[in-house]
Structure formats: structure tokens, C-alpha cells
Amino acid sequence: MNQRPPRENRNAHRKNHQEEEEEECPRVSLPSCPAADDAGEDARRPLPALLVPSLWLYVLVLLAALAMPCRALCPNNCTCDDKALAVRCEASNIDVLPFTFNPALQQLSMYGTEIHTLDTHSLLWYPDLLHVKPKTFEMQVHLEELHLAQNNISELEADMFIGLSKLIVLSLRGNSIESLDGGVFIQLKQLKDLDLSENRIERLDNQALAGLSNLRVLHLRDNRLTEIPAQNLALVPDLAELSLGGNEFTEIKDTDFEAMRTLKDLDLSGTELNEGLSRNSLQGLSLLSKLNLEDCRLTHVPTEALSHLSKLEELHIGRNLFTTLPPDAFKENRRLHSLFVSGCLHLLHVEKDVLGHNMNIREVVITQNPSLTYIAQDAFRFLPELSVLDLHGNNLQQISEQAASWKDIAHWSLDGNPIKCNCSAAWLRQLTKAPNSSESVKCASPPHLAGKSLHSVELSDLACGMDPATQGLGHRLRGRGGGFDHCSHDNFQGYIMTPHKPVPVTEL
């Protein structure tokens, strides 16, 4: 009986054959030497006739593999694409950073590893690699993106970035970095996008961002900063996007943003500013077009602070503590085209002419405000560019027909409000039949109509003309052809308009 080759030889042959197909550097696994007790017996055994050709074939394959040009080493749990010049390493027990990849690499992503510290020494060796040259970052001269998010990195040194002269994007989001020393990014002359969010950063040396003259995007949100790093922001004067939300500072000084003349997008959401936003806190942001002030514990709309933002186009101001949106709240923001006010637990009223000076407004989203029961007449009327009015998920039992130019708005929504389906909702019923309306507006009361779509409710169910004040109203609403246009606004104002302060729904 012929003896099969040892298992180690078969596995090594299979492994080398697979690595040859993947164009990776081969790893050779040699069979261990026999024990001394068995050496004599094994030596006396003749080699089976069928085994000799297999051994010669194995040697030829091995020599061919060793002769192949070695372009890169790809560790376990990493995917190396030499065509796309990209490497991605998934969650693993890698605890040092291997950089013996293709020297022409352009994108590198590493997520969920056990890396704790990045310095020049940690880049020199990884136990599974066969060969690592010193200063291996110098080989990555073409690298443009480096993603090291969601690891456990706690320290950074300037020398670790030597060789990355063409790096454009660097993400260190979700690590354990507590501080940044001066000049730590000095090697990254071409860097444009730096993400340091979701770390534990408490301190930035005043020169931490030195050398980043081309930086355009900086994410520092969800750290532990107790003040805005104004001196570092002055080092990156061409910044276009900045996120500082979720930090621990409680005020914005008048000079904090004075160097941010080119900033267009500012995210301050999740900071407890409360009264820390003064009239001049946002001065210097003359080109700002997008501002996020959500969840800042603001007790009133900061109209004065916003007055410096003449170019503001998009404002997010939800999840705050104010109780009303007052008239002319955004009077100096003439270019405003999108307003988002959602999740304000204490918001009760939206007053008349809240957007009286905002003729360019196109999108208004005021949603999920559980205490909002009143929207005044003319709150959103006479706005010629308004195409989206989303009022879903509030606590509106009725709303005035004069609150907005409903028929001229391409998309509007009142879904999820507890609409009281009485005669005051007759105009709304008719509106739900228009092409731009939603048929999902539902009645919350009276009980016999609860849950029904207002679109499907008969006009007679709205009890128009059932009391002396509305005698004949049902006939006028129906008209000859059942249309709503026959109803005169002048004769029945009490049933097509909302009272001025707050809606007395219990009396309707």
C-alpha cells in the first residue's frame, strides 16, 4: 500500500497554491522533523513510487511562488485590492498597525481593531508579517485616505505621519485620544478633512493644528472640550465646515469665531449653551450658510445672535426649551430657505409673521412637538417660494385656513395631529381632495369619527348647520356641485379661522 504524503505537506501545498492565485507573497509551512526514536525506522522505509513525482511537483511550485514579485503583504482579516489600490481591515485582534501594503496604496480603512497607540515603533513590526522595512510610512507616498475609526488609539505622535505628504482625508473618529500636542499633524500639508469626533479630547495645544493650511473640514464633536479652541481655529482660516457639538463648553465668546471668515457650515448641536449665546457670539461668520443649534437648551430663539448671519440659508433649531416662535424671529436672515424645528417639548405657539421677512423660504419643517397646539393666521402665508410645509406629529386639533397659502404649497403634511373633525375642519376636508394634499389626515374626535380619514368623511358628519350660529352653512358648503368654494369667508369667519390665542377646541 502506498503511503500518502504527510498532512503538513498537503496543507502547505494547498496554501501556497491559493496564495499564488491571489498574487500574495507565499508563506511556507515546512513539516517538522521526526522524533529521534522514529528516525531510524523512517529512514529505512523506501519512498513510495507515486510520492516522488508529487515531491518534485511541490518543489517546482514552491520555487515558482518564491520567484514571483512580492507586491504586498495582506494580514488576516484584511482585504487588499491591488487594482483599486485599497485596503480594508475589519474587527480583529490586531494590536499594532501593519503598513507593508502596496506602496501605491490610496485608501486604507481599519475598523474595530485592538490598536492602542500609534507611534513610529508600532509601525515597524507585526508578528504575522515576513518583512517590514523601517519607516514604512515613507513608502505610502500616494496614500490619500486613512481611516482608523472605532479603534482604541489613545496617543498620537507627529513622526507617525512621515511620508503621508499626499494624505487628504484622515479619520480618527471613535478612539480614546485625550489630548493633542503641538505640531502633531505638521507632516500633513495636503490634508483637507480631519475627523477627531467621538474621542475624549479635553486639551488641544495651541499649535495642535499647525501646518494644516489646506484644511477645509474639521470634526471635533462629542469630545470633552470645555472651551472653543479659538487659537487653533485661527491656524486654519480657510475652514469651510466645523462641528463642535456635544462638547462641554457652555458659552461662546465674542472672539471665538472671529477668524472663521470662510466658514459655511457650523454644528453646535448638543452643547448646553442656554444663556451662553450672546448678541455677538456669532460675529465674524459672515459667510455661514448652515447652522445647527439643536439640543442646546435654548430658552428663546436667539434672534439677536442670528442677526450677524446675513448669508444663512439653513437653520436647525429643534429640541430646545423655548415655548414660542415669535414674530420676525429670523428677520435678519433674508436668505433663509430651510427651517427645521422638531422635538421641542415645550413649544406651544407659532406666532403670526414668524417668517415675515423671509421671502426666500422654501422648506419649513415643524414636527414632533407634543405641546404645539396653536399656529396663528398668517404664520406661513404670503411666502411665494414656500414649497414644503411639514407639520406632522404635533398636537394640533385645528388650524386656520389663513395660516398658510395651502393651495400654492406643493407638499404639505398635517399627519399625526389629533384633528377635531367638526365644522371648523370643513375647509381642510376639501383641501385633502386637492392633488398636493395628503389623504392620511385622520380625525381624532369626535368619537364616532376617530381614526377615519378626513378625506373620506362626509360633509354632513362635520355637523355644519346643526346649531343656530351655522344655520345653512352645510348647504352653502355643498353648493350646487358639492364644492367648497361657494362658502363665503366673510359670512362664516368663526368656522374657517383659528381664534387668536390658543385654540379653544373644547368650545367648538
Short mmCIF file of C-alpha atoms in Angstrom, two decimals:
data_model
loop_
_atom_site.label_atom_id
_atom_site.label_comp_id
_atom_site.label_asym_id
_atom_site.label_seq_id
_atom_site.Cartn_x
_atom_site.Cartn_y
_atom_site.Cartn_z
CA MET A 1 0.00 0.00 0.00
CA ASN A 2 1.33 3.40 -0.97
CA GLN A 3 1.76 5.91 1.86
CA ARG A 4 0.07 9.33 1.43
CA PRO A 5 2.20 12.45 1.89
CA PRO A 6 2.19 13.84 5.42
CA ARG A 7 -0.78 16.16 6.27
CA GLU A 8 1.58 19.10 6.77
CA ASN A 9 2.88 18.76 3.21
CA ARG A 10 -0.62 18.61 1.76
CA ASN A 11 -1.80 21.69 3.68
CA ALA A 12 1.32 23.63 2.76
CA HIS A 13 0.88 22.72 -0.90
CA ARG A 14 -2.79 23.85 -0.83
CA LYS A 15 -1.98 27.07 0.96
CA ASN A 16 0.84 28.02 -1.41
CA HIS A 17 -1.33 27.23 -4.40
CA GLN A 18 -4.09 29.53 -3.07
CA GLU A 19 -1.66 32.35 -2.34
CA GLU A 20 -0.22 32.01 -5.83
CA GLU A 21 -3.69 32.55 -7.30
CA GLU A 22 -4.26 35.64 -5.12
CA GLU A 23 -0.86 37.11 -6.10
CA GLU A 24 0.18 37.42 -2.46
CA CYS A 25 3.58 36.67 -1.03
CA PRO A 26 3.74 32.97 -0.19
CA ARG A 27 4.07 31.70 3.35
CA VAL A 28 5.95 28.42 3.58
CA SER A 29 4.88 25.85 6.15
CA LEU A 30 7.52 23.08 6.40
CA PRO A 31 6.83 19.71 8.09
CA SER A 32 8.50 19.26 11.46
CA CYS A 33 11.48 16.92 11.81
CA PRO A 34 10.67 13.37 13.00
CA ALA A 35 11.40 12.43 16.56
CA ALA A 36 14.74 10.73 17.33
CA ASP A 37 13.07 7.39 18.21
CA ASP A 38 11.42 7.19 14.83
CA ALA A 39 14.33 8.49 12.76
CA GLY A 40 15.89 5.10 12.10
CA GLU A 41 12.68 3.36 11.19
CA ASP A 42 11.58 6.20 8.88
CA ALA A 43 14.99 6.24 7.23
CA ARG A 44 14.71 2.54 6.39
CA ARG A 45 11.32 2.99 4.71
CA PRO A 46 11.61 3.32 0.91
CA LEU A 47 9.89 6.31 -0.70
CA PRO A 48 6.70 5.20 -2.43
CA ALA A 49 6.94 5.37 -6.19
CA LEU A 50 3.91 7.66 -6.52
CA LEU A 51 5.22 10.11 -3.91
CA VAL A 52 8.42 11.07 -5.78
CA PRO A 53 6.66 12.96 -8.63
CA SER A 54 4.47 14.73 -6.05
CA LEU A 55 7.52 15.96 -4.15
CA TRP A 56 9.17 17.22 -7.33
CA LEU A 57 5.93 18.99 -8.29
CA TYR A 58 5.76 20.56 -4.83
CA VAL A 59 9.34 21.82 -5.14
CA LEU A 60 8.65 23.32 -8.58
CA VAL A 61 5.51 25.10 -7.34
CA LEU A 62 7.40 26.38 -4.31
CA LEU A 63 10.26 27.73 -6.42
CA ALA A 64 7.82 29.38 -8.83
CA ALA A 65 6.00 31.05 -5.94
CA LEU A 66 9.21 32.33 -4.43
CA ALA A 67 10.24 33.72 -7.79
CA MET A 68 7.02 35.78 -8.12
CA PRO A 69 7.36 39.50 -7.40
CA CYS A 70 6.05 40.29 -3.95
CA ARG A 71 3.81 43.36 -4.20
CA ALA A 72 2.17 43.46 -0.77
CA LEU A 73 1.52 41.60 2.44
CA CYS A 74 -2.11 41.36 3.50
CA PRO A 75 -2.72 40.29 7.13
CA ASN A 76 -5.62 38.15 8.25
CA ASN A 77 -9.00 39.92 8.44
CA CYS A 78 -7.80 42.45 5.85
CA THR A 79 -8.90 42.76 2.24
CA CYS A 80 -6.23 44.02 -0.14
CA ASP A 81 -7.29 45.16 -3.60
CA ASP A 82 -4.26 45.94 -5.73
CA LYS A 83 -6.40 47.03 -8.64
CA ALA A 84 -8.34 49.62 -6.64
CA LEU A 85 -5.26 50.36 -4.50
CA ALA A 86 -7.39 49.94 -1.38
CA VAL A 87 -7.07 48.02 1.89
CA ARG A 88 -9.77 47.43 4.49
CA CYS A 89 -9.15 45.65 7.81
CA GLU A 90 -12.18 44.52 9.82
CA ALA A 91 -12.54 43.81 13.53
CA SER A 92 -9.69 41.61 14.76
CA ASN A 93 -7.08 41.25 17.48
CA ILE A 94 -4.53 43.33 15.54
CA ASP A 95 -2.85 45.47 18.19
CA VAL A 96 -0.21 47.21 16.11
CA LEU A 97 -0.59 48.85 12.74
CA PRO A 98 0.88 46.99 9.72
CA PHE A 99 1.85 49.19 6.81
CA THR A 100 3.61 46.75 4.49
CA PHE A 101 0.92 47.16 1.88
CA ASN A 102 1.27 48.14 -1.75
CA PRO A 103 3.45 51.30 -1.88
CA ALA A 104 0.96 52.81 -4.34
CA LEU A 105 -1.93 52.41 -1.87
CA GLN A 106 -4.50 55.22 -1.98
CA GLN A 107 -7.18 54.17 0.54
CA LEU A 108 -6.74 52.46 3.90
CA SER A 109 -9.53 51.68 6.38
CA MET A 110 -9.18 49.89 9.73
CA TYR A 111 -12.22 49.34 11.95
CA GLY A 112 -12.66 47.64 15.31
CA THR A 113 -9.07 46.54 15.94
CA GLU A 114 -7.17 46.41 19.25
CA ILE A 115 -4.74 49.20 18.33
CA HIS A 116 -4.00 51.32 21.41
CA THR A 117 -1.06 53.55 20.48
CA LEU A 118 0.22 54.88 17.20
CA ASP A 119 3.87 55.79 17.06
CA THR A 120 6.83 55.06 14.81
CA HIS A 121 7.74 51.90 16.74
CA SER A 122 4.30 50.32 16.39
CA LEU A 123 4.57 50.64 12.63
CA LEU A 124 7.74 48.56 12.35
CA TRP A 125 6.57 45.10 13.24
CA TYR A 126 3.56 42.83 13.13
CA PRO A 127 4.12 39.19 14.12
CA ASP A 128 2.39 37.69 11.06
CA LEU A 129 4.41 39.70 8.57
CA LEU A 130 7.53 38.26 6.96
CA HIS A 131 9.36 41.52 6.32
CA VAL A 132 8.82 45.14 7.42
CA LYS A 133 11.19 47.93 6.48
CA PRO A 134 11.99 50.75 8.89
CA LYS A 135 9.99 53.98 8.43
CA THR A 136 7.45 52.17 6.35
CA PHE A 137 5.16 55.23 6.14
CA GLU A 138 7.73 56.71 3.79
CA MET A 139 6.63 54.11 1.27
CA GLN A 140 3.00 55.31 1.32
CA VAL A 141 3.63 58.49 -0.65
CA HIS A 142 0.45 58.02 -2.72
CA LEU A 143 -1.89 57.42 0.21
CA GLU A 144 -4.83 59.86 0.06
CA GLU A 145 -7.29 58.48 2.64
CA LEU A 146 -6.54 56.92 6.01
CA HIS A 147 -9.48 55.70 8.13
CA LEU A 148 -8.66 54.49 11.63
CA ALA A 149 -12.12 54.93 13.18
CA GLN A 150 -13.52 52.90 16.08
CA ASN A 151 -10.22 51.58 17.40
CA ASN A 152 -8.68 52.20 20.80
CA ILE A 153 -5.98 54.70 19.86
CA SER A 154 -5.04 56.93 22.78
CA GLU A 155 -1.82 58.66 21.68
CA LEU A 156 -0.59 60.37 18.53
CA GLU A 157 2.96 61.36 17.58
CA ALA A 158 3.99 63.63 14.73
CA ASP A 159 6.54 61.11 13.38
CA MET A 160 3.84 58.55 12.65
CA PHE A 161 2.67 60.65 9.69
CA ILE A 162 6.06 60.94 7.98
CA GLY A 163 5.65 60.08 4.31
CA LEU A 164 1.95 60.93 4.09
CA SER A 165 2.55 64.13 2.17
CA LYS A 166 -0.43 63.49 -0.15
CA LEU A 167 -2.93 62.48 2.52
CA ILE A 168 -6.26 64.29 2.03
CA VAL A 169 -8.61 62.53 4.47
CA LEU A 170 -7.73 61.34 7.99
CA SER A 171 -10.36 59.79 10.27
CA LEU A 172 -9.57 59.03 13.90
CA ARG A 173 -13.20 59.06 14.99
CA GLY A 174 -14.29 56.94 17.93
CA ASN A 175 -10.93 56.32 19.62
CA SER A 176 -9.60 57.18 23.09
CA ILE A 177 -7.50 60.26 22.35
CA GLU A 178 -7.42 62.66 25.32
CA SER A 179 -5.09 65.43 24.11
CA LEU A 180 -3.26 66.70 21.04
CA ASP A 181 0.28 68.04 21.23
CA GLY A 182 1.62 70.91 19.20
CA GLY A 183 2.55 70.11 15.59
CA VAL A 184 1.15 66.58 15.71
CA PHE A 185 -0.17 66.96 12.14
CA ILE A 186 2.74 69.01 10.81
CA GLN A 187 3.56 66.38 8.13
CA LEU A 188 0.08 66.52 6.57
CA LYS A 189 0.44 69.55 4.34
CA GLN A 190 -2.31 68.50 1.91
CA LEU A 191 -4.86 67.33 4.49
CA LYS A 192 -8.36 68.69 3.81
CA ASP A 193 -10.63 66.58 6.03
CA LEU A 194 -9.79 65.72 9.67
CA ASP A 195 -12.24 63.76 11.85
CA LEU A 196 -11.43 63.66 15.58
CA SER A 197 -15.02 63.28 16.79
CA GLU A 198 -16.17 60.82 19.48
CA ASN A 199 -12.88 60.80 21.39
CA ARG A 200 -12.06 62.05 24.91
CA ILE A 201 -10.18 65.19 23.95
CA GLU A 202 -10.01 67.69 26.80
CA ARG A 203 -6.97 69.69 25.75
CA LEU A 204 -5.54 70.96 22.49
CA ASP A 205 -2.12 72.50 22.48
CA ASN A 206 -2.36 75.98 20.95
CA GLN A 207 -0.33 74.67 17.98
CA ALA A 208 -2.11 71.32 17.61
CA LEU A 209 -3.42 72.22 14.15
CA ALA A 210 -0.23 73.90 12.96
CA GLY A 211 0.70 73.06 9.37
CA LEU A 212 -2.86 72.27 8.23
CA SER A 213 -3.13 75.28 5.95
CA ASN A 214 -5.28 73.35 3.44
CA LEU A 215 -7.77 72.01 5.97
CA ARG A 216 -11.38 72.55 4.93
CA VAL A 217 -13.36 70.16 7.18
CA LEU A 218 -12.78 69.66 10.93
CA HIS A 219 -14.89 67.39 13.15
CA LEU A 220 -14.37 67.77 16.90
CA ARG A 221 -17.85 66.92 18.13
CA ASP A 222 -18.58 64.60 21.08
CA ASN A 223 -15.37 65.26 22.97
CA ARG A 224 -14.73 66.93 26.35
CA LEU A 225 -13.66 70.41 25.34
CA THR A 226 -14.54 73.00 27.98
CA GLU A 227 -13.97 75.94 25.67
CA ILE A 228 -13.87 76.61 21.94
CA PRO A 229 -10.26 76.18 20.71
CA ALA A 230 -10.13 79.67 19.17
CA GLN A 231 -6.32 79.81 18.84
CA ASN A 232 -6.25 76.57 16.89
CA LEU A 233 -9.14 77.70 14.68
CA ALA A 234 -7.07 80.74 13.76
CA LEU A 235 -4.46 78.34 12.33
CA VAL A 236 -6.97 77.00 9.78
CA PRO A 237 -8.58 80.22 8.50
CA ASP A 238 -9.92 78.65 5.29
CA LEU A 239 -12.09 76.13 7.12
CA ALA A 240 -15.46 75.60 5.44
CA GLU A 241 -17.09 73.04 7.78
CA LEU A 242 -16.72 72.77 11.56
CA SER A 243 -18.54 70.52 14.05
CA LEU A 244 -18.12 71.25 17.77
CA GLY A 245 -21.39 69.84 19.11
CA GLY A 246 -21.58 67.53 22.10
CA ASN A 247 -18.71 69.15 23.99
CA GLU A 248 -18.70 70.64 27.50
CA PHE A 249 -18.32 74.37 26.85
CA THR A 250 -21.33 76.46 27.90
CA GLU A 251 -20.65 79.80 26.22
CA ILE A 252 -19.32 81.27 23.01
CA LYS A 253 -17.13 84.31 23.49
CA ASP A 254 -17.36 87.25 21.13
CA THR A 255 -13.92 86.47 19.65
CA ASP A 256 -14.16 82.69 19.37
CA PHE A 257 -15.11 82.70 15.68
CA GLU A 258 -13.60 85.97 14.55
CA ALA A 259 -11.04 84.16 12.33
CA MET A 260 -13.68 81.97 10.65
CA ARG A 261 -14.36 84.29 7.73
CA THR A 262 -14.83 81.44 5.22
CA LEU A 263 -16.84 79.04 7.40
CA LYS A 264 -20.07 77.89 5.74
CA ASP A 265 -21.29 75.02 7.93
CA LEU A 266 -21.25 75.09 11.76
CA ASP A 267 -22.62 72.34 14.02
CA LEU A 268 -23.05 73.27 17.70
CA SER A 269 -25.80 70.76 18.48
CA GLY A 270 -25.79 69.10 21.88
CA THR A 271 -23.88 71.85 23.72
CA GLU A 272 -25.61 73.36 26.74
CA LEU A 273 -25.39 76.97 25.65
CA ASN A 274 -28.58 78.08 27.43
CA GLU A 275 -27.76 81.76 28.08
CA GLY A 276 -24.20 81.43 26.75
CA LEU A 277 -25.13 82.63 23.28
CA SER A 278 -24.79 86.42 23.31
CA ARG A 279 -25.56 89.02 20.67
CA ASN A 280 -22.00 88.93 19.28
CA SER A 281 -21.21 85.23 19.76
CA LEU A 282 -21.56 84.53 16.04
CA GLN A 283 -19.97 87.68 14.70
CA GLY A 284 -17.32 87.04 12.09
CA LEU A 285 -19.30 84.23 10.45
CA SER A 286 -20.29 86.43 7.54
CA LEU A 287 -20.39 83.55 5.01
CA LEU A 288 -22.13 80.95 7.19
CA SER A 289 -24.94 79.27 5.26
CA LYS A 290 -25.82 76.32 7.54
CA LEU A 291 -26.15 76.33 11.35
CA ASN A 292 -27.18 73.55 13.72
CA LEU A 293 -28.31 74.70 17.18
CA GLU A 294 -30.36 71.62 18.07
CA ASP A 295 -30.46 70.45 21.69
CA CYS A 296 -28.59 73.49 23.05
CA ARG A 297 -31.11 74.11 25.87
CA LEU A 298 -32.04 77.48 24.40
CA THR A 299 -34.95 79.10 26.25
CA HIS A 300 -35.72 81.52 23.42
CA VAL A 301 -34.97 81.87 19.72
CA PRO A 302 -31.58 83.71 19.59
CA THR A 303 -32.74 86.37 17.12
CA GLU A 304 -30.00 88.84 18.09
CA ALA A 305 -27.17 86.31 17.76
CA LEU A 306 -28.55 85.22 14.40
CA SER A 307 -28.62 88.80 13.16
CA HIS A 308 -24.92 88.56 12.14
CA LEU A 309 -25.66 85.71 9.71
CA SER A 310 -26.87 87.55 6.63
CA LYS A 311 -25.97 84.60 4.36
CA LEU A 312 -27.69 81.93 6.46
CA GLU A 313 -29.74 79.53 4.31
CA GLU A 314 -30.42 76.50 6.53
CA LEU A 315 -31.18 76.55 10.27
CA HIS A 316 -31.76 73.60 12.62
CA ILE A 317 -33.09 74.74 15.97
CA GLY A 318 -35.12 71.82 17.31
CA ARG A 319 -35.00 70.00 20.67
CA ASN A 320 -34.70 73.26 22.62
CA LEU A 321 -36.67 74.73 25.54
CA PHE A 322 -38.40 77.78 24.03
CA THR A 323 -42.20 77.96 24.19
CA THR A 324 -42.93 80.10 21.15
CA LEU A 325 -41.69 81.07 17.70
CA PRO A 326 -42.25 84.83 17.86
CA PRO A 327 -42.96 87.27 15.01
CA ASP A 328 -39.93 88.22 12.92
CA ALA A 329 -37.76 85.64 14.73
CA PHE A 330 -35.39 85.46 11.76
CA LYS A 331 -35.76 88.98 10.40
CA GLU A 332 -32.08 89.49 9.54
CA ASN A 333 -31.74 86.13 7.79
CA ARG A 334 -33.25 87.21 4.47
CA ARG A 335 -31.64 84.33 2.55
CA LEU A 336 -33.05 81.62 4.79
CA HIS A 337 -34.62 78.86 2.67
CA SER A 338 -34.90 75.91 5.11
CA LEU A 339 -36.07 75.93 8.75
CA PHE A 340 -36.19 72.83 10.95
CA VAL A 341 -37.87 72.95 14.38
CA SER A 342 -38.58 69.46 15.71
CA GLY A 343 -38.72 67.75 19.08
CA CYS A 344 -39.26 70.88 21.22
CA LEU A 345 -41.14 69.54 24.22
CA HIS A 346 -42.24 72.98 25.45
CA LEU A 347 -43.15 74.68 22.17
CA LEU A 348 -46.77 75.89 22.42
CA HIS A 349 -47.29 78.58 19.77
CA VAL A 350 -46.16 79.66 16.33
CA GLU A 351 -46.99 83.34 16.06
CA LYS A 352 -48.14 85.49 13.17
CA ASP A 353 -45.45 86.62 10.72
CA VAL A 354 -42.81 84.36 12.25
CA LEU A 355 -41.23 84.36 8.78
CA GLY A 356 -42.44 87.79 7.77
CA HIS A 357 -39.03 88.86 6.44
CA ASN A 358 -38.04 85.54 4.87
CA MET A 359 -39.39 85.75 1.34
CA ASN A 360 -36.89 83.12 0.12
CA ILE A 361 -38.07 80.40 2.48
CA ARG A 362 -38.77 77.17 0.60
CA GLU A 363 -38.94 74.48 3.27
CA VAL A 364 -40.44 74.64 6.79
CA VAL A 365 -40.36 71.52 8.96
CA ILE A 366 -42.01 71.91 12.39
CA THR A 367 -42.67 68.38 13.59
CA GLN A 368 -42.92 66.14 16.66
CA ASN A 369 -43.55 68.98 19.09
CA PRO A 370 -46.02 67.36 21.53
CA SER A 371 -47.23 70.62 23.13
CA LEU A 372 -47.74 72.62 19.94
CA THR A 373 -51.48 73.40 19.78
CA TYR A 374 -51.61 76.79 18.09
CA ILE A 375 -50.42 78.17 14.76
CA ALA A 376 -51.55 81.72 14.10
CA GLN A 377 -53.12 83.12 10.98
CA ASP A 378 -50.52 84.36 8.50
CA ALA A 379 -47.77 82.36 10.19
CA PHE A 380 -46.76 80.88 6.82
CA ARG A 381 -48.85 82.97 4.45
CA PHE A 382 -47.54 85.29 1.76
CA LEU A 383 -44.35 83.25 1.29
CA PRO A 384 -44.11 82.95 -2.50
CA GLU A 385 -41.27 80.37 -2.56
CA LEU A 386 -42.67 78.02 0.10
CA SER A 387 -42.98 74.54 -1.45
CA VAL A 388 -42.73 72.24 1.60
CA LEU A 389 -44.67 72.72 4.85
CA ASP A 390 -44.35 69.74 7.17
CA LEU A 391 -46.37 70.00 10.39
CA HIS A 392 -46.79 66.32 11.18
CA GLY A 393 -46.73 64.82 14.67
CA ASN A 394 -47.70 67.94 16.65
CA ASN A 395 -50.75 68.42 18.91
CA LEU A 396 -52.89 70.50 16.57
CA GLN A 397 -56.61 69.87 16.93
CA GLN A 398 -57.41 72.54 14.38
CA ILE A 399 -55.52 75.04 12.24
CA SER A 400 -56.58 78.17 10.43
CA GLU A 401 -57.15 78.17 6.71
CA GLN A 402 -55.33 81.51 6.74
CA ALA A 403 -52.22 80.03 8.42
CA ALA A 404 -50.71 79.33 5.01
CA SER A 405 -51.45 79.58 1.30
CA TRP A 406 -52.20 75.88 1.25
CA LYS A 407 -53.18 75.54 -2.38
CA ASP A 408 -49.90 77.08 -3.51
CA ILE A 409 -47.70 74.73 -1.46
CA ALA A 410 -46.52 71.71 -3.45
CA HIS A 411 -46.14 69.41 -0.44
CA TRP A 412 -47.76 69.88 2.97
CA SER A 413 -48.46 67.50 5.82
CA LEU A 414 -50.64 67.55 8.94
CA ASP A 415 -50.41 63.81 9.55
CA GLY A 416 -50.24 62.61 13.13
CA ASN A 417 -52.11 65.58 14.63
CA PRO A 418 -55.26 64.95 16.72
CA ILE A 419 -57.57 66.79 14.31
CA LYS A 420 -61.04 67.56 15.66
CA CYS A 421 -63.42 66.87 12.82
CA ASN A 422 -66.18 69.42 13.29
CA CYS A 423 -67.37 72.21 11.06
CA SER A 424 -64.11 74.14 11.51
CA ALA A 425 -62.36 71.32 9.60
CA ALA A 426 -64.65 71.60 6.58
CA TRP A 427 -62.12 73.66 4.63
CA LEU A 428 -59.40 71.12 5.45
CA ARG A 429 -61.59 68.27 4.27
CA GLN A 430 -61.98 70.00 0.94
CA LEU A 431 -58.24 70.66 0.77
CA THR A 432 -57.43 66.96 1.23
CA LYS A 433 -59.08 66.36 -2.12
CA ALA A 434 -56.56 68.58 -3.90
CA PRO A 435 -53.64 66.95 -5.80
CA ASN A 436 -50.98 68.36 -3.47
CA SER A 437 -52.57 67.08 -0.27
CA SER A 438 -52.22 64.03 1.90
CA GLU A 439 -55.17 61.70 2.30
CA SER A 440 -53.77 60.40 5.59
CA VAL A 441 -55.02 63.29 7.78
CA LYS A 442 -57.16 61.46 10.32
CA CYS A 443 -59.83 62.51 12.76
CA ALA A 444 -59.09 62.13 16.47
CA SER A 445 -62.53 63.29 17.60
CA PRO A 446 -65.49 63.22 17.95
CA PRO A 447 -65.55 59.55 18.98
CA HIS A 448 -67.72 58.33 16.12
CA LEU A 449 -65.20 59.70 13.59
CA ALA A 450 -61.98 58.81 15.45
CA GLY A 451 -59.47 57.03 13.22
CA LYS A 452 -61.26 57.90 9.99
CA SER A 453 -59.51 59.70 7.18
CA LEU A 454 -60.79 63.29 6.92
CA HIS A 455 -60.71 62.83 3.17
CA SER A 456 -63.40 60.15 3.40
CA VAL A 457 -65.66 61.84 5.98
CA GLU A 458 -68.98 63.10 4.63
CA LEU A 459 -69.63 66.80 4.98
CA SER A 460 -72.80 66.03 6.89
CA ASP A 461 -70.67 64.27 9.52
CA LEU A 462 -68.95 67.56 10.39
CA ALA A 463 -72.17 68.87 11.97
CA CYS A 464 -72.25 72.09 9.97
CA GLY A 465 -75.62 73.86 10.38
CA MET A 466 -76.55 71.89 13.50
CA ASP A 467 -76.67 74.97 15.73
CA PRO A 468 -78.11 78.48 15.24
CA ALA A 469 -74.70 80.00 14.50
CA THR A 470 -74.18 77.76 11.48
CA GLN A 471 -77.72 77.52 10.09
CA GLY A 472 -77.45 77.00 6.36
CA LEU A 473 -73.65 76.53 6.40
CA GLY A 474 -73.88 72.93 5.25
CA HIS A 475 -75.98 73.97 2.25
CA ARG A 476 -73.54 76.72 1.33
CA LEU A 477 -70.55 74.35 1.71
CA ARG A 478 -72.11 71.84 -0.63
CA GLY A 479 -73.36 74.40 -3.15
CA ARG A 480 -74.87 73.16 -6.36
CA GLY A 481 -71.93 70.95 -7.21
CA GLY A 482 -70.82 70.00 -3.71
CA GLY A 483 -67.78 72.30 -3.89
CA PHE A 484 -66.35 74.28 -1.01
CA ASP A 485 -65.73 77.45 -2.96
CA HIS A 486 -69.35 78.60 -2.58
CA CYS A 487 -68.79 79.29 1.10
CA SER A 488 -68.16 82.96 1.88
CA HIS A 489 -65.22 83.62 4.20
CA ASP A 490 -66.85 86.83 5.34
CA ASN A 491 -70.09 85.19 6.45
CA PHE A 492 -68.52 82.29 8.35
CA GLN A 493 -65.23 83.54 9.69
CA GLY A 494 -65.67 81.83 13.02
CA TYR A 495 -65.57 78.40 11.41
CA ILE A 496 -62.74 78.80 8.96
CA MET A 497 -60.29 80.70 11.13
CA THR A 498 -58.49 79.85 14.30
CA PRO A 499 -59.01 82.18 17.28
CA HIS A 500 -56.03 84.34 18.16
CA LYS A 501 -54.96 82.64 21.38
CA PRO A 502 -54.71 79.33 21.87
CA VAL A 503 -57.38 77.27 20.19
CA PRO A 504 -60.46 76.79 22.42
CA VAL A 505 -61.17 73.38 20.99
CA THR A 506 -63.41 72.38 23.84
CA GLU A 507 -65.85 75.13 22.89
CA LEU A 508 -66.16 74.22 19.23
#
